[in-house]
Coordinates of C-alpha atoms and ligand atoms in Angstrom, one line a residue:
M1 CA 3.9 29.4 -13.0
P2 CA 4.0 27.4 -10.0
Y3 CA 1.4 26.0 -8.4
E4 CA -0.5 28.6 -5.6
N5 CA -2.3 27.4 -2.7
S6 CA -3.2 30.3 0.0
A7 CA -3.3 27.4 2.5
L8 CA 0.2 26.2 1.6
L9 CA 2.5 25.5 4.2
P10 CA 5.8 28.3 3.9
A11 CA 8.1 24.4 3.6
V12 CA 5.3 23.3 0.9
R13 CA 5.9 25.7 -1.0
S14 CA 9.4 25.7 -0.8
F15 CA 9.7 22.4 -1.2
L16 CA 7.9 22.8 -4.2
S17 CA 9.5 25.5 -5.7
A18 CA 12.7 23.7 -6.5
P19 CA 13.7 20.9 -8.8
K20 CA 12.5 17.5 -7.7
K21 CA 15.1 15.2 -8.3
L22 CA 16.0 11.3 -8.2
L23 CA 18.1 10.6 -5.5
I24 CA 20.9 8.5 -5.7
D25 CA 23.7 7.9 -3.5
G26 CA 23.2 10.6 -1.1
D27 CA 22.7 12.9 -3.7
W28 CA 19.6 14.9 -5.7
V29 CA 20.6 14.5 -9.5
D30 CA 18.8 14.5 -12.7
A31 CA 17.7 11.9 -14.9
K32 CA 20.7 11.2 -17.3
D33 CA 18.9 12.0 -20.1
G34 CA 16.7 15.1 -18.9
R35 CA 14.0 13.9 -18.7
T36 CA 10.8 15.0 -16.2
F37 CA 7.1 14.3 -16.1
A38 CA 4.4 16.6 -14.5
T39 CA 2.7 15.5 -11.2
V40 CA -1.1 16.9 -11.2
N41 CA -3.7 18.4 -8.5
P42 CA -6.6 16.0 -8.8
S43 CA -8.6 18.1 -7.0
T44 CA -8.1 21.1 -9.7
E45 CA -6.3 19.3 -12.5
E46 CA -4.0 22.0 -12.4
E47 CA 0.3 20.5 -12.3
L48 CA 2.2 21.1 -9.5
V49 CA 5.6 20.2 -10.6
Q50 CA 7.6 18.6 -12.9
V51 CA 9.4 16.0 -11.8
A52 CA 12.7 13.8 -12.8
Y53 CA 12.0 10.7 -14.7
A54 CA 13.9 7.6 -14.1
S55 CA 15.2 5.8 -17.3
S56 CA 17.0 2.5 -17.5
V57 CA 21.0 4.4 -16.9
D58 CA 19.3 6.0 -13.7
V59 CA 18.3 2.4 -12.4
D60 CA 22.0 1.2 -13.4
R61 CA 23.4 4.0 -11.4
A62 CA 21.1 3.3 -8.1
V63 CA 21.5 -0.2 -8.7
V64 CA 25.6 0.6 -8.6
A65 CA 25.4 2.4 -5.2
A66 CA 22.4 0.6 -3.4
R67 CA 25.5 -2.4 -4.0
A68 CA 28.3 -0.6 -3.1
A69 CA 26.3 0.6 0.3
F70 CA 24.9 -3.1 1.0
E71 CA 28.3 -4.8 0.5
S72 CA 30.8 -5.4 3.2
G73 CA 32.9 -2.9 4.8
S74 CA 29.8 -0.3 4.3
A75 CA 29.4 2.3 6.5
W76 CA 25.8 0.3 6.1
S77 CA 26.9 -3.0 7.1
K78 CA 29.0 -2.0 9.9
M79 CA 26.9 -0.1 11.8
T80 CA 25.8 -1.7 14.7
P81 CA 21.7 -3.1 15.6
R82 CA 21.2 -0.4 18.0
D83 CA 22.5 2.7 16.1
R84 CA 20.5 1.1 13.4
S85 CA 17.3 0.6 15.2
H86 CA 18.1 5.2 17.0
L87 CA 18.9 5.9 13.4
L88 CA 15.0 4.1 12.7
W89 CA 13.5 5.7 15.8
R90 CA 15.0 9.6 14.3
I91 CA 13.2 9.1 11.1
G92 CA 9.8 8.4 13.0
D93 CA 10.5 11.5 14.8
L94 CA 11.1 13.8 11.8
I95 CA 8.0 12.1 9.8
E96 CA 6.2 13.5 13.0
A97 CA 7.7 17.0 13.5
H98 CA 7.1 17.8 9.4
A99 CA 3.8 15.7 9.8
D100 CA 1.5 18.7 8.6
E101 CA 3.9 19.6 5.9
F102 CA 3.6 15.9 4.5
A103 CA -0.2 15.8 4.7
Q104 CA -0.4 18.8 2.7
L105 CA 2.3 17.3 -0.3
E106 CA -0.2 14.1 0.1
A107 CA -3.0 16.0 -0.2
L108 CA -1.8 17.6 -3.3
D109 CA -0.3 15.1 -4.9
N110 CA -3.1 12.7 -4.1
G111 CA -5.8 14.4 -3.8
K112 CA -7.2 12.7 -0.2
R113 CA -7.9 15.1 2.7
V114 CA -5.7 17.0 4.7
E115 CA -6.7 15.4 7.9
A116 CA -6.7 11.9 6.2
A117 CA -3.7 12.2 5.5
R118 CA -2.2 14.1 8.2
D119 CA -3.8 11.7 11.0
G120 CA -3.8 7.8 8.5
D121 CA -0.6 8.1 6.1
I122 CA 1.6 9.7 8.0
A123 CA 0.8 9.2 11.5
V124 CA 1.4 5.0 10.8
S125 CA 4.8 6.0 9.0
A126 CA 5.9 7.6 11.4
E127 CA 4.7 4.7 13.8
L128 CA 6.4 2.2 11.3
F129 CA 9.8 3.1 11.5
R130 CA 9.2 3.2 15.6
Y131 CA 7.7 -0.4 15.9
F132 CA 10.7 -1.6 13.2
A133 CA 13.1 0.3 15.3
G134 CA 12.1 -2.7 18.0
W135 CA 13.5 -5.3 15.6
A136 CA 16.6 -4.0 14.6
T137 CA 18.2 -5.2 17.6
K138 CA 16.1 -8.4 17.6
M139 CA 16.9 -10.6 14.5
E140 CA 18.1 -13.5 16.3
G141 CA 18.8 -17.2 15.3
T142 CA 18.2 -20.7 16.8
S143 CA 21.0 -23.1 17.8
I144 CA 19.8 -26.1 16.3
P145 CA 20.9 -29.6 17.7
M146 CA 22.5 -32.3 15.4
S147 CA 22.9 -36.2 15.8
V148 CA 26.1 -37.7 14.7
P149 CA 27.1 -40.1 16.8
G150 CA 30.8 -39.8 17.6
R151 CA 31.2 -36.3 16.2
E152 CA 30.1 -32.9 18.0
F153 CA 29.1 -29.7 16.8
H154 CA 27.2 -26.5 17.2
A155 CA 25.0 -25.3 14.3
Y156 CA 23.0 -21.9 14.2
T157 CA 21.3 -20.3 12.4
R158 CA 21.4 -16.0 11.0
R159 CA 19.0 -14.1 9.8
E160 CA 20.8 -12.0 7.0
P161 CA 20.1 -9.2 4.9
V162 CA 19.0 -10.7 0.9
G163 CA 20.9 -7.5 -0.8
V164 CA 19.8 -4.7 -3.0
V165 CA 15.9 -4.4 -2.7
A166 CA 13.2 -2.4 -5.6
G167 CA 10.5 -1.2 -3.9
I168 CA 7.3 -0.1 -6.5
V169 CA 4.8 1.4 -5.4
P170 CA 1.4 2.5 -6.0
W171 CA -0.3 5.8 -5.7
N172 CA -3.4 5.3 -3.5
F173 CA -1.5 5.9 0.2
P174 CA 1.9 7.2 -1.1
L175 CA 4.7 7.9 1.8
L176 CA 2.8 5.2 3.5
M177 CA 3.6 2.5 0.9
A178 CA 7.3 3.6 0.6
C179 CA 7.3 3.0 4.0
F180 CA 5.9 -0.4 3.9
K181 CA 8.9 -1.1 2.1
I182 CA 11.3 0.6 3.0
V183 CA 11.7 0.4 6.8
P184 CA 11.2 -3.5 6.9
A185 CA 14.1 -3.6 4.2
I186 CA 16.8 -1.3 5.7
T187 CA 15.9 -2.4 9.6
A188 CA 16.9 -5.9 8.4
G189 CA 20.2 -4.7 6.2
N190 CA 18.8 -4.1 3.7
T191 CA 19.4 -1.4 0.8
V192 CA 16.1 0.0 -1.2
I193 CA 16.0 1.4 -4.4
L194 CA 12.2 3.0 -3.9
K195 CA 10.5 3.6 -7.6
P196 CA 6.6 5.2 -6.1
A197 CA 3.9 5.9 -8.4
E198 CA 4.2 8.3 -10.6
Q199 CA 0.7 9.6 -10.0
T200 CA 1.9 10.7 -6.5
P201 CA 6.4 11.2 -6.4
L202 CA 5.8 14.1 -4.1
T203 CA 6.0 12.5 -0.5
A204 CA 8.5 9.9 -1.5
L205 CA 11.1 12.8 -2.5
R206 CA 10.5 14.6 1.2
L207 CA 11.0 11.5 2.6
G208 CA 14.6 11.1 1.0
E209 CA 15.4 14.2 2.2
L210 CA 14.6 13.5 5.9
L211 CA 16.6 10.0 5.5
L212 CA 19.7 11.8 4.5
E213 CA 19.2 14.6 7.4
A214 CA 18.6 12.0 9.6
G215 CA 21.8 10.3 9.2
V216 CA 21.1 7.3 6.7
P217 CA 24.4 6.7 4.8
A218 CA 24.2 7.5 0.8
G219 CA 23.2 4.5 -1.2
V220 CA 21.4 2.9 1.3
V221 CA 18.0 4.6 0.0
N222 CA 17.6 5.7 -3.6
V223 CA 14.5 7.6 -4.7
L224 CA 13.6 6.9 -8.6
P225 CA 10.2 8.2 -9.9
G226 CA 9.2 7.1 -13.2
F227 CA 6.7 5.4 -14.6
G228 CA 6.2 1.4 -15.2
D229 CA 8.9 1.6 -17.7
T230 CA 11.0 2.7 -15.0
G231 CA 9.5 0.0 -12.4
A232 CA 10.5 -2.7 -15.2
A233 CA 13.9 -1.7 -15.6
L234 CA 14.5 -2.3 -11.9
V235 CA 12.9 -6.1 -12.0
D236 CA 14.7 -6.8 -14.9
H237 CA 17.8 -5.7 -13.2
H238 CA 20.0 -8.9 -12.3
G239 CA 21.8 -6.5 -9.3
V240 CA 18.4 -6.2 -7.5
D241 CA 18.2 -9.4 -5.6
K242 CA 14.4 -8.9 -4.6
V243 CA 11.5 -6.6 -6.2
A244 CA 8.8 -6.0 -3.5
F245 CA 5.5 -4.8 -5.0
T246 CA 2.3 -3.3 -4.0
G247 CA 0.0 -2.7 -7.2
S248 CA -2.7 -4.5 -9.8
T249 CA -2.3 -8.3 -9.8
E250 CA -2.0 -7.6 -13.3
V251 CA 1.8 -5.8 -13.1
G252 CA 2.1 -8.2 -10.2
K253 CA 1.9 -11.1 -12.1
K254 CA 3.8 -9.7 -15.1
I255 CA 6.7 -8.7 -12.4
A256 CA 6.5 -12.2 -11.4
T257 CA 7.3 -13.6 -14.8
A258 CA 10.1 -10.7 -15.3
A259 CA 11.5 -11.9 -12.2
S260 CA 12.6 -15.6 -13.4
V261 CA 15.9 -14.1 -15.1
N262 CA 17.7 -14.0 -12.0
L263 CA 15.1 -15.5 -9.9
K264 CA 15.5 -12.9 -7.7
K265 CA 12.8 -13.1 -4.5
V266 CA 9.8 -11.1 -4.7
S267 CA 7.2 -10.3 -2.8
L268 CA 3.4 -9.3 -3.8
E269 CA 0.5 -7.2 -2.4
L270 CA -1.9 -6.8 -5.2
G271 CA -5.8 -6.2 -5.8
G272 CA -8.6 -6.9 -4.0
K273 CA -12.6 -7.6 -4.1
A274 CA -13.4 -7.7 -0.3
P275 CA -17.0 -9.4 0.7
N276 CA -18.2 -7.7 3.3
I277 CA -20.8 -10.5 5.2
I278 CA -24.3 -9.0 7.2
F279 CA -26.1 -11.6 9.1
N280 CA -29.4 -10.9 10.5
D281 CA -28.4 -11.3 13.9
A282 CA -25.7 -8.8 13.6
D283 CA -25.9 -4.8 14.9
I284 CA -27.2 -3.7 12.6
D285 CA -26.3 0.4 12.8
A286 CA -22.7 -0.8 13.1
A287 CA -22.8 -3.3 10.2
I288 CA -23.9 -0.2 8.0
A289 CA -21.6 1.9 9.8
G290 CA -18.4 -1.0 9.3
A291 CA -20.7 -0.9 5.3
V292 CA -19.7 2.5 4.9
L293 CA -16.0 2.9 6.2
G294 CA -14.9 -0.1 4.6
G295 CA -16.8 1.1 1.1
Y296 CA -15.8 4.6 0.8
F297 CA -12.5 4.9 3.1
N298 CA -9.7 6.5 0.7
E299 CA -12.4 7.6 -2.2
G300 CA -12.5 3.8 -2.1
Q301 CA -9.0 3.2 -3.5
C302 CA -7.9 0.7 -1.1
C303 CA -6.9 -3.1 -1.9
V304 CA -8.4 -3.9 1.7
N305 CA -11.8 -2.0 0.9
G306 CA -15.2 -4.5 1.8
S307 CA -16.8 -3.4 -2.2
R308 CA -18.6 -6.6 -2.3
L309 CA -22.0 -6.4 0.2
Y310 CA -23.8 -9.3 1.0
V311 CA -27.0 -9.0 3.2
Q312 CA -28.9 -11.7 4.5
R313 CA -32.4 -11.6 3.1
G314 CA -34.0 -10.6 6.7
V315 CA -31.8 -7.0 6.8
F316 CA -30.8 -6.8 3.2
D317 CA -34.0 -3.6 2.8
R318 CA -32.9 -2.1 6.1
V319 CA -28.8 -2.8 4.9
V320 CA -29.6 -0.8 1.6
E321 CA -31.0 2.2 3.0
G322 CA -28.3 3.1 5.6
V323 CA -25.4 2.6 3.8
A324 CA -27.1 4.6 0.6
A325 CA -28.6 7.1 3.2
A326 CA -25.1 7.5 4.6
A327 CA -22.7 7.9 1.1
R328 CA -25.7 10.3 -0.3
A329 CA -24.4 12.8 3.1
I330 CA -20.9 12.5 2.1
K331 CA -19.8 15.8 0.9
V332 CA -17.1 15.2 -1.9
G333 CA -14.8 18.2 -2.7
D334 CA -11.4 19.6 -2.4
G335 CA -8.7 17.7 0.1
F336 CA -7.7 21.1 1.5
D337 CA -11.4 21.9 1.6
P338 CA -11.5 20.9 5.9
S339 CA -15.6 20.4 4.9
S340 CA -14.8 18.2 2.3
Q341 CA -15.7 14.4 3.5
M342 CA -14.0 12.7 0.9
G343 CA -11.6 14.0 -2.1
P344 CA -11.2 13.3 -5.7
L345 CA -9.5 10.2 -7.2
V346 CA -6.0 10.1 -8.3
S347 CA -6.4 10.6 -11.8
Q348 CA -8.4 10.7 -15.3
E349 CA -7.1 7.7 -15.7
Q350 CA -8.8 6.1 -12.8
H351 CA -11.8 8.7 -12.7
E352 CA -12.6 7.0 -16.2
K353 CA -11.9 4.5 -15.2
V354 CA -14.4 3.9 -11.9
L355 CA -17.3 6.4 -13.8
G356 CA -17.2 3.1 -17.0
Y357 CA -17.9 1.0 -14.3
I358 CA -21.3 2.6 -12.5
R359 CA -22.1 3.1 -16.3
G360 CA -21.4 0.0 -17.2
A361 CA -23.8 -2.0 -15.1
V362 CA -26.3 0.6 -14.8
E363 CA -26.6 -0.5 -19.2
Q364 CA -27.0 -4.0 -17.7
G365 CA -29.7 -3.6 -15.7
A366 CA -28.1 -2.8 -12.1
V367 CA -29.9 0.3 -10.4
L368 CA -28.3 3.3 -8.3
N369 CA -29.2 3.7 -4.9
A370 CA -26.4 6.3 -4.1
G371 CA -24.3 8.2 -6.0
S372 CA -24.1 8.6 -9.8
A373 CA -22.2 7.1 -13.6
D374 CA -21.7 10.9 -14.0
A375 CA -18.7 13.0 -12.9
V376 CA -19.2 15.3 -10.0
G377 CA -18.1 18.6 -10.6
D378 CA -16.5 20.2 -13.9
R379 CA -13.0 20.0 -12.8
G380 CA -10.9 17.4 -10.6
F381 CA -11.8 14.1 -10.6
F382 CA -14.4 13.8 -8.3
V383 CA -17.1 10.8 -8.1
A384 CA -19.9 10.4 -5.6
P385 CA -20.3 7.4 -3.2
T386 CA -22.1 5.0 -5.2
L387 CA -24.5 1.8 -3.9
I388 CA -25.5 -0.7 -6.3
T389 CA -28.3 -3.3 -6.1
S390 CA -30.0 -5.5 -8.9
V391 CA -26.4 -7.1 -9.7
N392 CA -25.2 -10.3 -10.4
E393 CA -22.1 -12.2 -10.2
Q394 CA -21.1 -12.2 -13.8
M395 CA -21.0 -8.0 -14.0
A396 CA -17.7 -6.9 -14.2
V397 CA -19.0 -3.6 -11.2
Q398 CA -19.0 -7.3 -9.3
T399 CA -15.8 -9.5 -10.3
D400 CA -13.2 -6.8 -11.3
E401 CA -11.9 -4.8 -8.2
I402 CA -13.1 -0.9 -9.8
F403 CA -10.7 1.6 -6.9
G404 CA -13.5 3.7 -6.6
P405 CA -15.7 4.6 -4.2
V406 CA -18.1 1.7 -5.6
V407 CA -19.9 -0.8 -3.4
T408 CA -22.8 -3.6 -5.0
A409 CA -25.4 -5.5 -2.7
I410 CA -26.4 -8.9 -3.1
P411 CA -29.4 -10.5 -0.8
F412 CA -28.6 -14.1 0.3
D413 CA -30.6 -16.5 2.3
T414 CA -27.7 -19.4 3.7
E415 CA -24.4 -19.6 5.6
D416 CA -23.2 -21.7 2.9
E417 CA -24.6 -19.8 0.4
V418 CA -23.1 -17.1 0.8
V419 CA -19.3 -18.7 2.0
A420 CA -19.9 -20.2 -2.0
A421 CA -20.0 -16.5 -3.0
A422 CA -17.8 -14.9 -1.6
N423 CA -15.0 -17.3 -1.8
N424 CA -15.9 -17.1 -5.5
T425 CA -13.2 -14.5 -6.7
V426 CA -9.9 -14.8 -8.1
Y427 CA -9.1 -12.4 -5.1
G428 CA -8.4 -13.2 -1.4
L429 CA -6.9 -10.7 0.7
A430 CA -9.9 -9.2 2.6
A431 CA -13.4 -10.0 4.6
G432 CA -15.6 -9.6 6.7
V433 CA -18.2 -10.8 8.9
W434 CA -21.0 -9.1 11.0
S435 CA -23.0 -11.3 13.7
N436 CA -23.7 -11.0 16.9
N437 CA -23.3 -15.3 17.0
I438 CA -19.2 -16.2 18.3
G439 CA -19.8 -19.5 16.2
T440 CA -21.2 -17.8 12.9
A441 CA -18.8 -15.4 13.1
H442 CA -15.4 -17.2 13.5
R443 CA -16.7 -20.5 11.6
V444 CA -17.7 -18.2 8.6
G445 CA -14.2 -16.5 9.0
A446 CA -11.9 -19.0 9.2
R447 CA -13.7 -20.5 5.8
L448 CA -13.3 -17.0 3.7
R449 CA -10.2 -17.5 1.7
A450 CA -8.8 -13.6 2.6
G451 CA -5.1 -12.9 4.5
T452 CA -7.5 -10.4 6.3
V453 CA -10.5 -11.1 8.4
W454 CA -12.6 -8.7 10.3
L455 CA -15.6 -9.8 12.6
N456 CA -17.9 -6.8 13.7
T457 CA -15.6 -4.4 12.0
W458 CA -13.8 -3.4 9.3
H459 CA -9.4 -1.4 9.0
A460 CA -9.1 -2.3 12.8
D461 CA -5.5 -2.5 11.7
D462 CA -1.6 -1.9 13.4
V463 CA 1.5 -1.8 11.8
T464 CA 1.9 -4.9 14.6
L465 CA -0.4 -7.3 12.7
P466 CA 0.8 -8.8 9.2
R467 CA -1.0 -8.3 6.1
G468 CA -1.5 -9.9 2.8
G469 CA -3.6 -12.2 0.3
F470 CA -4.3 -15.3 -0.4
K471 CA -4.6 -16.8 -4.2
Q472 CA -3.8 -13.5 -6.8
S473 CA -3.7 -10.9 -4.1
G474 CA 0.0 -11.8 -3.5
W475 CA 2.7 -13.5 -2.1
G476 CA 3.9 -12.7 1.4
R477 CA 3.2 -11.6 4.3
E478 CA 3.9 -7.3 5.7
L479 CA 4.4 -6.0 8.9
G480 CA 4.3 -7.5 12.1
S481 CA 7.0 -10.0 12.9
F482 CA 6.4 -11.9 10.2
G483 CA 7.4 -8.6 8.4
L484 CA 10.6 -9.5 8.0
D485 CA 11.2 -13.0 6.9
D486 CA 10.5 -11.6 3.1
Y487 CA 13.4 -9.3 4.2
T488 CA 16.0 -12.0 5.3
E489 CA 18.2 -14.9 4.1
L490 CA 18.1 -18.0 6.8
K491 CA 21.6 -18.9 6.3
T492 CA 22.7 -22.4 8.6
V493 CA 25.9 -22.9 9.9
I494 CA 27.4 -25.8 11.4
A495 CA 30.5 -25.6 13.2
E496 CA 32.2 -29.4 14.5
L497 CA 33.6 -29.2 17.6
R498 CA 37.7 -30.8 17.2
Ligands
NAI1 P1 0.4 -0.4 -11.9 O1 -0.2 -1.8 -10.9 O2 -0.2 -0.8 -13.4 O3 0.9 0.4 -10.7 C1 1.1 0.5 -9.5 C2 3.1 0.6 -9.5 O4 3.9 -0.4 -10.1 C3 3.6 1.8 -10.3 O5 4.8 2.4 -9.6 C4 3.9 1.6 -11.6 O6 4.7 3.0 -12.1 C5 4.5 0.4 -11.5 N1 4.5 -0.2 -12.8 C6 3.8 -0.3 -14.1 N2 3.8 -1.1 -15.2 C7 5.1 -2.0 -14.4 C8 5.8 -3.1 -14.7 N3 5.6 -3.5 -16.2 N4 6.8 -2.9 -14.1 C9 7.0 -2.4 -13.0 N5 6.9 -1.9 -12.5 C10 5.1 -1.6 -12.8 O7 -1.4 0.3 -11.1 P2 -2.1 1.6 -11.8 O8 -1.8 1.3 -13.1 O9 -1.5 2.4 -11.0 O10 -3.8 1.3 -11.0 C11 -4.1 0.1 -12.4 C12 -5.3 -0.6 -11.1 O11 -4.3 -1.2 -10.5 C13 -5.9 0.3 -10.2 O12 -7.0 0.4 -10.5 C14 -6.6 -0.5 -8.8 O13 -7.6 -1.4 -9.7 C15 -5.2 -1.7 -8.6 N6 -4.3 -1.3 -7.5 C16 -4.2 -1.8 -7.0 C17 -3.7 -1.5 -5.7 C18 -3.3 -2.1 -4.7 O14 -3.4 -1.6 -3.2 N7 -4.1 -3.2 -4.6 C19 -2.8 -0.1 -5.9 C20 -2.4 0.8 -6.9 C21 -3.9 0.1 -8.2
MG2 MG1 -1.0 0.8 -14.5

């Protein structure tokens, strides 16, 4: 029985009814060994569709295709920067034209609300193509003077693509994370093999169809759904020049080790456990709203969420009460129900993991000011937004990236004390400060060891801004003008003028 839901758009229904294959060299093909896997709707636990499961043999085929598309003389290598720019812009338009369809697919596969997907994931994905369309014609080098007595030189730099890029992405923003890898890579002239997460392959496959429709030459972007072994085969492959990964710190470390076989380039966007610091002199209503957004956005499945609240003692009770009341008021439900304010977690694995952390904290004496260690409802992977107090820095709920709607709150007295506590983590992705004292806000912001610091706001973002992690939160920066550096090699050319 094909999956059915009366709200489905005809385009979504027809997409789901066709076999879901691998995209290799511009063709949709089955996995060589014929294997498939099921992708599931986390709101209902129903199977949506079977998807081809790429093995190392398929990885080989995709690398051959991506290499051929990259080599000089290919249609891709001969495309002018202006034509590449126009192509990127066209893809952004196509994504926008199909936004409702993408949003439904994302809601089905990931669980998030249709509206959240459309206004967030899908809109930003389209914007990424347009932002980078501008850069395609601006991959400039510099001319550099040399001082060699009696001789004359002209020296200059060129920014050239790295080659074949493997993009390996997670399930929390499926289309958007795919675009984070594909867009800067092809802007700079690379070719790509994308490995979507096993939980959420659908929008990457739909994007593959639109890329072909837009006129991206065969082999420039290949899409290989599969599990960790598919990703590992890409990382091990000698024909891959660079791996761009977003996901867990644990897998990021495995990738860094495995990539050493041929010293392929690696960029990593890994886990986080962001501290969100509220001082007595903050605008408390704004800080509470920011703590709620920062804590529960995307069902808490976001690497830059503010999962560790530190609240100065004078406002601790007020902030805890405010965040707990807001958390309790959030309506958890199916991503297709317009009255839902929060969907389910992505998978049974994630559901069990998150509830396990809440249960563990309660067993260690922590207090639940909102939420529960029990599942919400008897079907679907729902968790109530949870706020935990009476925690200490050693508890797992405080040290580990939970990746669910779980926030802890701890009181503090002094600036030095809170900076030390906030930085006492292996992660360094994001952090935030709420204070109406401009000195406090900027000084503490500078002392926090994190790639992104928000002052009196949370989740404010733009495709123009670089992002990435200090410490074990990653290597490299994505997006903005800096986001192209990791997708280019710098060549120095020295000519003697005889
Ligand atoms: P994961 O890191 O295992 O998976 C992310 C991607 O890597 C998926 O496409 C997966 O198939 C692939 N992968 C897995 N093992 C691989 C390997 N050895 N070589 C190459 N690719 C491999 O994340 P998972 O298992 O989905 O989630 C586990 C935890 O990781 C979450 O609970 C969360 O704490 C964290 N996470 C963090 C994310 C972030 O953006 N910081 C995103 C997703 C998960
Ligand atoms: Mg995993």
